[in-house]
Amino acid sequence: MTARLLNIQQGSNFRELGGYRTQDGHQVKYHKILRSGNLANLSDADLDYLTNYGVIKSIDFRSPQEVKDAPDRLTTKISYHFDPVFRIDETESTRDQDSFYKKLSQTPGIGHRQMLSAYHNLITDTHPQKAYHQFFELLLTNTQDNQAVLFHCTAGKDRTGIGAYLFLRALGVDQQTAEQDYLLTNTVIKDEVAQMIADLPSDNPNLVDSVFSFQSVKMDYLAQAQSEIRELAGDIDHYLETVLDLSTNDLADLKKIYLQA
C-alpha cells in the first residue's frame, strides 16, 4: 500500500494509480494519474511535491458549493478543471452538522441507504454520466511524458472512487483489482474515520453506524454501481462506449497514453 500513498502532509487519500496490471499484461504508468481528497489545505511543501511529481492538471469532481467553501489550492503550474459529478453533494461529504447528526440519530440505517442511492445515481443520472465523459476527455489530453493528472472530490472515495474504477476498467484492469483499489480507501483513511467517530456528540448506535457508512467505502456501494452498469449496458465495456460515449479510438488512445509494456 505504501507504494501507492503520496507524501502529502495537509491532504487526505492521495494515491498513485500507476503499477496496476491489465489483463493483457500491460502496466499503468507511474507519475501519470493520481486520485485524492480535496486540495484546499495543501501546504507549500505539498504543492512543491505535486509539481515535482509532474502534476499539471487538477480535475475537481465536487459540487459548486463544495468548491466555493473550500477551493483547490494550486500553483500556476497546475491547471484547474471544474467537472462536478453532482450538482449538490449527494455523498454527504459536506453538510450542516448539528441537524445532520440529529437526523442520523433518529433513523436507523439511513447512512447506508443514502450511500446506495448515491451510487445508483452516479451511474444512472445524466449529470454524472456527462461529468465522467468529460473526465475521460481531459485524461485523453494528457499526452506528454512525465506529466500527471490528479482527480479528486472532497473525501476522495465515492465520486473519485467510481472515476478510478471506470478508468482502470477502461484500461483493461480486471474487476477484482479495480475493486481492491476502490476498497483501499478504508485502509488509508482508517485513523481519520476512527477520530471522527470518537468526536461524535454521542454514542447513539444509529448515529455511529450512519457516520461510518458515510465516511467509508463498502463493497455494497460498488456492487450497487456495478449492478446499474449491467442493467443499463450489459457490461462495463458497453457502458463506457454507449453511456459514457467513448469511441473505440478514445479507448485505444487512453491505453496508449496510460499503459506501458
Coordinates of C-alpha atoms in Angstrom, one line a residue:
M1 CA 0.0 0.0 0.0
T2 CA 2.8 2.4 0.9
A3 CA 3.9 2.5 -2.8
R4 CA 0.5 4.0 -3.7
L5 CA 0.4 6.7 -1.0
L6 CA 1.9 10.1 -1.8
N7 CA 3.8 12.0 0.9
I8 CA 1.2 14.8 1.2
Q9 CA 1.0 16.3 4.7
Q10 CA -2.1 18.5 4.5
G11 CA -4.3 16.4 2.4
S12 CA -6.1 13.1 2.5
N13 CA -6.2 9.9 0.4
F14 CA -3.6 10.9 -2.2
R15 CA -2.8 7.9 -4.2
E16 CA -0.9 6.8 -7.3
L17 CA -2.7 4.7 -9.8
G18 CA 0.4 3.5 -11.6
G19 CA 1.6 -0.1 -11.4
Y20 CA -1.7 -1.9 -11.8
R21 CA -1.5 -4.7 -14.4
T22 CA -4.0 -5.1 -17.2
Q23 CA -5.4 -8.5 -18.2
D24 CA -3.3 -8.4 -21.4
G25 CA 0.0 -7.9 -19.5
H26 CA 0.5 -4.1 -19.7
Q27 CA 1.0 -1.9 -16.7
V28 CA -0.4 1.5 -15.8
K29 CA 2.4 4.1 -16.0
Y30 CA 3.6 5.8 -12.8
H31 CA 3.6 9.6 -12.5
K32 CA 0.7 9.8 -14.9
I33 CA -2.5 9.8 -12.9
L34 CA -3.3 10.3 -9.2
R35 CA -6.5 10.3 -7.1
S36 CA -7.1 12.2 -3.9
G37 CA -9.4 14.0 -1.5
N38 CA -9.7 17.8 -1.5
L39 CA -6.8 20.2 -2.2
A40 CA -7.9 23.1 -0.1
N41 CA -5.4 22.8 2.7
L42 CA -2.3 21.9 0.9
S43 CA 0.9 23.3 2.3
D44 CA 3.6 25.0 0.2
A45 CA 5.7 21.8 0.6
D46 CA 2.7 19.7 -0.6
L47 CA 2.4 21.9 -3.7
D48 CA 6.1 21.6 -4.4
Y49 CA 5.8 17.9 -4.1
L50 CA 2.9 17.6 -6.5
T51 CA 4.6 20.0 -9.0
N52 CA 7.8 17.9 -8.8
Y53 CA 5.8 14.8 -9.2
G54 CA 4.6 16.1 -12.6
V55 CA 1.1 17.1 -11.8
I56 CA -0.2 19.6 -14.5
K57 CA -4.0 19.2 -14.2
S58 CA -6.5 19.1 -11.3
I59 CA -9.9 17.7 -12.2
D60 CA -12.4 18.6 -9.4
F61 CA -15.5 16.4 -9.1
R62 CA -17.0 18.5 -6.3
S63 CA -20.3 20.4 -6.4
P64 CA -20.3 24.2 -6.8
Q65 CA -21.0 24.8 -3.1
E66 CA -18.1 22.5 -2.1
V67 CA -15.8 24.4 -4.4
K68 CA -17.0 27.7 -3.1
D69 CA -16.5 26.6 0.5
A70 CA -13.0 25.0 0.0
P71 CA -11.4 25.9 -3.3
D72 CA -8.4 24.0 -4.6
R73 CA -5.1 25.4 -3.5
L74 CA -2.9 25.1 -6.6
T75 CA 0.2 26.7 -8.1
T76 CA 0.1 28.4 -11.5
K77 CA 1.8 25.3 -13.0
I78 CA -1.3 23.2 -12.3
S79 CA -4.4 24.0 -14.4
Y80 CA -7.8 23.6 -12.8
H81 CA -10.7 21.8 -14.4
F82 CA -14.2 22.1 -12.7
D83 CA -16.1 18.9 -13.5
P84 CA -18.9 18.5 -10.9
V85 CA -20.3 14.9 -10.8
F86 CA -23.3 16.1 -8.7
R87 CA -25.0 19.5 -8.7
I88 CA -25.1 19.1 -4.9
D89 CA -23.1 16.7 -2.7
E90 CA -25.1 13.5 -2.5
T91 CA -22.4 11.7 -0.6
E92 CA -22.8 13.9 2.4
S93 CA -19.1 14.9 2.5
T94 CA -20.3 18.4 3.5
R95 CA -23.5 19.3 5.5
D96 CA -24.9 21.2 8.4
Q97 CA -23.5 19.0 11.2
D98 CA -26.0 19.5 14.1
S99 CA -29.2 18.9 12.1
F100 CA -27.5 16.2 10.1
Y101 CA -26.4 14.3 13.3
K102 CA -29.9 14.6 14.7
K103 CA -31.4 13.1 11.6
L104 CA -29.0 10.2 11.7
S105 CA -29.6 9.5 15.4
Q106 CA -33.3 9.2 14.8
T107 CA -33.3 7.0 11.7
P108 CA -31.6 3.5 11.7
G109 CA -29.6 2.7 8.6
I110 CA -30.2 5.9 6.8
G111 CA -26.5 6.4 6.0
H112 CA -26.1 3.1 4.3
R113 CA -29.4 3.6 2.3
Q114 CA -28.4 7.1 1.2
M115 CA -25.0 5.9 0.0
L116 CA -26.6 3.1 -2.1
S117 CA -28.8 5.8 -3.6
A118 CA -25.8 8.0 -4.4
Y119 CA -24.0 5.1 -6.1
H120 CA -27.2 4.4 -8.1
N121 CA -27.2 8.0 -9.2
L122 CA -23.5 8.0 -10.0
I123 CA -24.1 5.5 -12.8
T124 CA -27.7 6.2 -14.0
D125 CA -28.1 10.0 -13.8
T126 CA -27.2 12.0 -16.9
H127 CA -25.3 14.7 -15.0
P128 CA -22.7 12.2 -13.6
Q129 CA -22.6 10.5 -17.0
K130 CA -21.6 13.8 -18.7
A131 CA -19.1 14.6 -15.9
Y132 CA -17.4 11.2 -16.3
H133 CA -17.4 11.6 -20.1
Q134 CA -15.7 15.0 -19.6
F135 CA -13.2 13.3 -17.2
F136 CA -12.1 10.9 -19.9
E137 CA -11.9 13.7 -22.4
L138 CA -9.5 15.5 -20.1
L139 CA -7.5 12.3 -19.5
L140 CA -7.1 12.0 -23.2
T141 CA -5.3 15.4 -23.4
N142 CA -2.5 14.2 -21.0
T143 CA -0.3 13.1 -23.8
Q144 CA 3.2 14.4 -22.7
D145 CA 5.6 12.1 -20.9
N146 CA 6.3 12.8 -17.2
Q147 CA 3.1 14.8 -16.8
A148 CA 0.3 13.7 -14.5
V149 CA -3.4 14.4 -14.0
L150 CA -4.9 14.5 -10.5
F151 CA -8.6 14.0 -10.0
H152 CA -10.4 14.4 -6.7
C153 CA -13.6 15.2 -4.8
T154 CA -13.9 16.0 -1.1
A155 CA -13.0 12.7 0.6
G156 CA -11.5 11.1 -2.5
K157 CA -13.6 7.9 -2.1
D158 CA -17.0 7.9 -3.8
R159 CA -17.1 10.2 -6.9
T160 CA -13.3 9.8 -7.1
G161 CA -13.6 6.0 -6.4
I162 CA -16.1 5.5 -9.2
G163 CA -13.9 7.6 -11.5
A164 CA -10.9 5.4 -10.7
Y165 CA -12.9 2.3 -11.1
L166 CA -14.1 3.3 -14.6
F167 CA -10.6 4.4 -15.6
L168 CA -8.9 1.2 -14.5
R169 CA -11.6 -1.0 -16.2
A170 CA -11.3 1.1 -19.4
L171 CA -7.6 0.3 -19.5
G172 CA -8.3 -3.4 -19.1
V173 CA -7.5 -3.9 -15.4
D174 CA -9.5 -6.8 -14.1
Q175 CA -12.6 -6.2 -12.0
Q176 CA -11.1 -7.7 -8.8
T177 CA -8.0 -5.4 -8.9
A178 CA -10.2 -2.3 -9.6
E179 CA -12.3 -3.3 -6.6
Q180 CA -9.3 -3.6 -4.4
D181 CA -8.2 -0.1 -5.4
Y182 CA -11.6 1.2 -4.5
L183 CA -11.6 -0.5 -1.1
L184 CA -8.0 0.6 -0.3
T185 CA -9.6 3.9 0.8
N186 CA -10.7 2.3 4.0
T187 CA -7.2 1.4 5.0
V188 CA -5.8 4.8 4.0
I189 CA -8.4 6.8 6.0
K190 CA -8.9 4.4 8.9
D191 CA -7.4 6.7 11.5
E192 CA -9.4 9.7 10.2
V193 CA -12.7 7.8 10.4
A194 CA -11.9 6.5 13.9
Q195 CA -11.2 10.0 15.1
M196 CA -14.4 11.3 13.5
I197 CA -16.4 8.5 15.3
A198 CA -14.6 9.4 18.6
D199 CA -15.5 13.0 18.2
L200 CA -19.3 12.4 17.7
P201 CA -21.5 14.2 20.2
S202 CA -23.0 10.9 21.4
D203 CA -22.5 7.1 21.1
N204 CA -26.0 6.7 19.7
P205 CA -25.7 3.5 17.6
N206 CA -27.8 4.9 14.7
L207 CA -25.5 7.9 14.6
V208 CA -22.3 5.9 14.8
D209 CA -23.5 3.4 12.1
S210 CA -24.6 6.1 9.6
V211 CA -21.5 8.3 10.1
F212 CA -19.3 5.2 9.5
S213 CA -21.4 4.4 6.4
F214 CA -20.9 7.9 5.0
Q215 CA -17.2 8.1 5.8
S216 CA -16.2 4.7 4.5
V217 CA -16.4 2.8 1.2
K218 CA -18.2 -0.6 1.1
M219 CA -18.3 -3.3 -1.4
D220 CA -22.1 -3.0 -1.2
Y221 CA -21.8 0.5 -2.7
L222 CA -19.6 -0.5 -5.6
A223 CA -21.8 -3.6 -6.2
Q224 CA -24.7 -1.2 -6.5
A225 CA -22.8 0.7 -9.2
Q226 CA -21.8 -2.5 -10.9
S227 CA -25.5 -3.7 -10.9
E228 CA -26.6 -0.4 -12.5
I229 CA -23.9 -0.7 -15.2
R230 CA -25.1 -4.2 -16.1
E231 CA -28.7 -3.0 -16.1
L232 CA -28.0 -0.1 -18.4
A233 CA -25.5 -1.6 -20.7
G234 CA -24.9 -5.3 -20.1
D235 CA -21.2 -4.9 -19.1
I236 CA -18.5 -2.3 -18.4
D237 CA -17.3 -2.1 -22.0
H238 CA -20.7 -1.3 -23.4
Y239 CA -21.3 1.2 -20.6
L240 CA -18.1 3.1 -21.5
E241 CA -19.0 3.0 -25.1
T242 CA -22.8 3.6 -25.1
V243 CA -23.4 5.5 -21.9
L244 CA -20.2 7.5 -21.4
D245 CA -19.9 7.9 -25.2
L246 CA -16.3 6.8 -25.5
S247 CA -15.4 5.7 -29.0
T248 CA -13.1 2.7 -29.9
N249 CA -10.4 5.2 -30.8
D250 CA -10.9 7.0 -27.4
L251 CA -10.3 3.8 -25.5
A252 CA -7.4 2.8 -27.7
D253 CA -5.8 6.3 -27.2
L254 CA -6.4 6.1 -23.5
K255 CA -4.4 2.8 -23.4
K256 CA -1.6 4.4 -25.4
I257 CA -1.3 7.3 -23.0
Y258 CA -1.5 5.5 -19.7
L259 CA -0.1 2.0 -20.3
Q260 CA 3.3 0.6 -20.8
A261 CA 4.7 -2.9 -21.6

